[in-house]
């Protein structure tokens, strides 16, 4: 009886903008026994990874160097021998990244069963999001992709290495810039053979570095040949090599005025595009921090960017928006975010717990109910638990006198009460604020009995104002909200891992929870570099009163989304300096005060 062995699936996740992961990939990830991933996947897809599967990390951890391809393949072989299926995750496409083929060849040599699940190359999506076609009927009929680390690490492009197959040497002539593998240049490498194919692998830290001429400098690249190879040149992963790429482009024989686009954070919600020319690129990059995965597009099709840049019309496309309550509670907010291209991520910071002696409590206020002039329901949880409490105490809504006016704070609250046959006056606190309630009540409420059906930490300011007007106010706490430490920790981890682009505070209660859990200094640090927005006037007043600066706020969610969609793109890291001429500003800092109504 043969032993069942596992299989390795090399999966391309596409760009980190939500919605591009293939359905087959999602199914394989859910059922796998081991996940192999690098830092790009860990950062770009934090919610994708299964919680029970073994994880193998291929990046650097502190001072520990990343594992070699042989070590990664050996870990996958051990997992497969235990009957586990392994998924090896890559941004973009597994074979287009110039990173996955080493492990693929090793799996072939080890006799491990494998399959490749293709994804959309990140560079393709990045060019589309930048509004730059790589091919065009009149401007560009050829395009050349160049893996920049490999270009800089090899000898001239006019002498590509021999590629061996099972049938011996490949007689096929190779176009310049098309090679089987490029090695990383930041770490010393040595050439080895995997089967019959030459490879570059990282040197162990205790081995001496290779001679200085083993890594080719810019003078050994045939820039003239490269510049004439295609109408459009696409350089991938240029971040560590800009000082060598710039003089190479200047000497490639193309016009200094030829348009060029430098794309930062390609294929992500934070993507930014810097428009320049070959001649002005050096001045542009002097003002910027260039991330390692940046890409450069050279060619006349860059001039089409102003016409084809649809991203400027949907700035929330791909944004990960943190909503601080359950989907069923924030259903309207969730739909509004998703309608403009964002992805709603829910964090239930607090849980509703009914009062243990609710039935006894309601029995004790029977007289107050029968004589009440106003009953105000703070939210839908209050309404739901109040109705349940009436039933548990052997009472029903008929105990409420006909002259009593019921007021619901919020649409969900009014909907819940109306389904029980009650006539309710609605105060939409989400758009009007809690102050709208006071405007709908008489200036003098002398001897008017008012019941507040609410949580234990209810609306004390409103109660105080009603007492000033002469009302007799009775608070009926039907539930309490308990902060969930696990959810708070999950939100904190996602903020630190840059897994959130916009933190939306929808209520004063959520604002209180954030400050109580973290304090002002920690909250300021966690939200540094992301969009912090409020669509609740009371939450805005509370947060700004505590000393926290909001990116923007509005009186309703629809107005807030309109402002964000017109004016803001998410980013992370230090607040950017004013952009130079020709650069698209990543995040215009919006005034924290409410826009003019």
mmCIF file of N, CA and C in Angstrom, residues 366 368-375 377 386-387 390 395-406 417 420 422-424 451 453:
data_model
loop_
_atom_site.group_PDB
_atom_site.id
_atom_site.type_symbol
_atom_site.label_atom_id
_atom_site.label_comp_id
_atom_site.label_asym_id
_atom_site.label_seq_id
_atom_site.Cartn_x
_atom_site.Cartn_y
_atom_site.Cartn_z
ATOM 1 N N UNK A 366 -42.613 49.549 36.614
ATOM 2 C CA UNK A 366 -43.921 49.479 35.967
ATOM 3 C C UNK A 366 -44.689 50.787 36.074
ATOM 4 N N UNK A 368 -43.423 53.787 36.435
ATOM 5 C CA UNK A 368 -42.780 54.794 35.576
ATOM 6 C C UNK A 368 -43.191 54.608 34.123
ATOM 7 N N UNK A 369 -43.314 53.350 33.697
ATOM 8 C CA UNK A 369 -43.735 53.096 32.326
ATOM 9 C C UNK A 369 -45.144 53.605 32.074
ATOM 10 N N UNK A 370 -46.047 53.360 33.050
ATOM 11 C CA UNK A 370 -47.447 53.736 32.855
ATOM 12 C C UNK A 370 -47.660 55.245 32.865
ATOM 13 N N UNK A 371 -46.733 55.969 33.498
ATOM 14 C CA UNK A 371 -46.917 57.424 33.621
ATOM 15 C C UNK A 371 -45.928 58.222 32.770
ATOM 16 N N UNK A 372 -45.143 57.540 31.928
ATOM 17 C CA UNK A 372 -44.102 58.232 31.159
ATOM 18 C C UNK A 372 -44.696 59.092 30.065
ATOM 19 N N UNK A 373 -44.111 60.274 29.874
ATOM 20 C CA UNK A 373 -44.478 61.142 28.757
ATOM 21 C C UNK A 373 -43.590 60.879 27.534
ATOM 22 N N UNK A 374 -42.334 60.529 27.789
ATOM 23 C CA UNK A 374 -41.387 60.229 26.706
ATOM 24 C C UNK A 374 -40.593 58.969 27.076
ATOM 25 N N UNK A 375 -40.408 58.091 26.113
ATOM 26 C CA UNK A 375 -39.481 56.973 26.270
ATOM 27 C C UNK A 375 -38.503 57.052 25.111
ATOM 28 N N UNK A 377 -35.223 55.501 23.241
ATOM 29 C CA UNK A 377 -34.429 54.284 23.057
ATOM 30 C C UNK A 377 -33.079 54.660 22.427
ATOM 31 N N UNK A 386 -35.153 45.536 25.619
ATOM 32 C CA UNK A 386 -36.297 46.058 26.350
ATOM 33 C C UNK A 386 -37.558 45.253 26.029
ATOM 34 N N UNK A 387 -37.769 44.981 24.745
ATOM 35 C CA UNK A 387 -38.945 44.200 24.350
ATOM 36 C C UNK A 387 -38.863 42.777 24.905
ATOM 37 N N UNK A 390 -39.693 42.959 28.616
ATOM 38 C CA UNK A 390 -41.135 43.051 28.861
ATOM 39 C C UNK A 390 -41.780 41.673 28.816
ATOM 40 N N UNK A 395 -45.116 41.128 30.742
ATOM 41 C CA UNK A 395 -45.759 42.356 30.286
ATOM 42 C C UNK A 395 -45.679 42.429 28.767
ATOM 43 N N UNK A 396 -46.388 43.409 28.190
ATOM 44 C CA UNK A 396 -46.251 43.647 26.759
ATOM 45 C C UNK A 396 -46.334 45.141 26.516
ATOM 46 N N UNK A 397 -46.340 45.534 25.240
ATOM 47 C CA UNK A 397 -46.247 46.958 24.913
ATOM 48 C C UNK A 397 -47.503 47.728 25.316
ATOM 49 N N UNK A 398 -48.579 47.016 25.701
ATOM 50 C CA UNK A 398 -49.795 47.722 26.098
ATOM 51 C C UNK A 398 -49.627 48.466 27.412
ATOM 52 N N UNK A 399 -48.535 48.163 28.144
ATOM 53 C CA UNK A 399 -48.287 48.884 29.390
ATOM 54 C C UNK A 399 -47.908 50.327 29.130
ATOM 55 N N UNK A 400 -47.459 50.619 27.884
ATOM 56 C CA UNK A 400 -47.061 51.977 27.527
ATOM 57 C C UNK A 400 -48.313 52.792 27.234
ATOM 58 N N UNK A 401 -48.521 53.905 27.915
ATOM 59 C CA UNK A 401 -49.770 54.676 27.726
ATOM 60 C C UNK A 401 -49.839 55.309 26.332
ATOM 61 N N UNK A 402 -51.059 55.590 25.901
ATOM 62 C CA UNK A 402 -51.256 56.138 24.564
ATOM 63 C C UNK A 402 -50.679 57.539 24.420
ATOM 64 N N UNK A 403 -50.663 58.313 25.522
ATOM 65 C CA UNK A 403 -50.151 59.684 25.427
ATOM 66 C C UNK A 403 -48.619 59.733 25.390
ATOM 67 N N UNK A 404 -47.975 58.596 25.619
ATOM 68 C CA UNK A 404 -46.501 58.561 25.685
ATOM 69 C C UNK A 404 -45.915 58.616 24.268
ATOM 70 N N UNK A 405 -44.882 59.435 24.078
ATOM 71 C CA UNK A 405 -44.214 59.559 22.784
ATOM 72 C C UNK A 405 -42.916 58.739 22.808
ATOM 73 N N UNK A 406 -42.784 57.812 21.855
ATOM 74 C CA UNK A 406 -41.590 56.983 21.764
ATOM 75 C C UNK A 406 -40.623 57.610 20.762
ATOM 76 N N UNK A 417 -38.487 48.772 16.610
ATOM 77 C CA UNK A 417 -39.682 49.072 17.395
ATOM 78 C C UNK A 417 -40.934 49.023 16.532
ATOM 79 N N UNK A 420 -42.707 45.789 16.037
ATOM 80 C CA UNK A 420 -43.542 45.339 17.159
ATOM 81 C C UNK A 420 -44.873 46.084 17.212
ATOM 82 N N UNK A 422 -45.269 49.455 17.259
ATOM 83 C CA UNK A 422 -45.214 50.719 17.975
ATOM 84 C C UNK A 422 -45.024 51.875 17.000
ATOM 85 N N UNK A 423 -45.646 53.013 17.335
ATOM 86 C CA UNK A 423 -45.435 54.232 16.571
ATOM 87 C C UNK A 423 -44.275 55.002 17.189
ATOM 88 N N UNK A 424 -43.281 55.279 16.360
ATOM 89 C CA UNK A 424 -42.022 55.821 16.872
ATOM 90 C C UNK A 424 -41.636 57.053 16.070
ATOM 91 N N UNK A 451 -38.106 58.389 30.219
ATOM 92 C CA UNK A 451 -37.336 57.161 30.449
ATOM 93 C C UNK A 451 -36.274 57.028 29.356
ATOM 94 N N UNK A 453 -34.012 54.265 27.757
ATOM 95 C CA UNK A 453 -33.717 52.831 27.640
ATOM 96 C C UNK A 453 -32.366 52.733 26.940
#
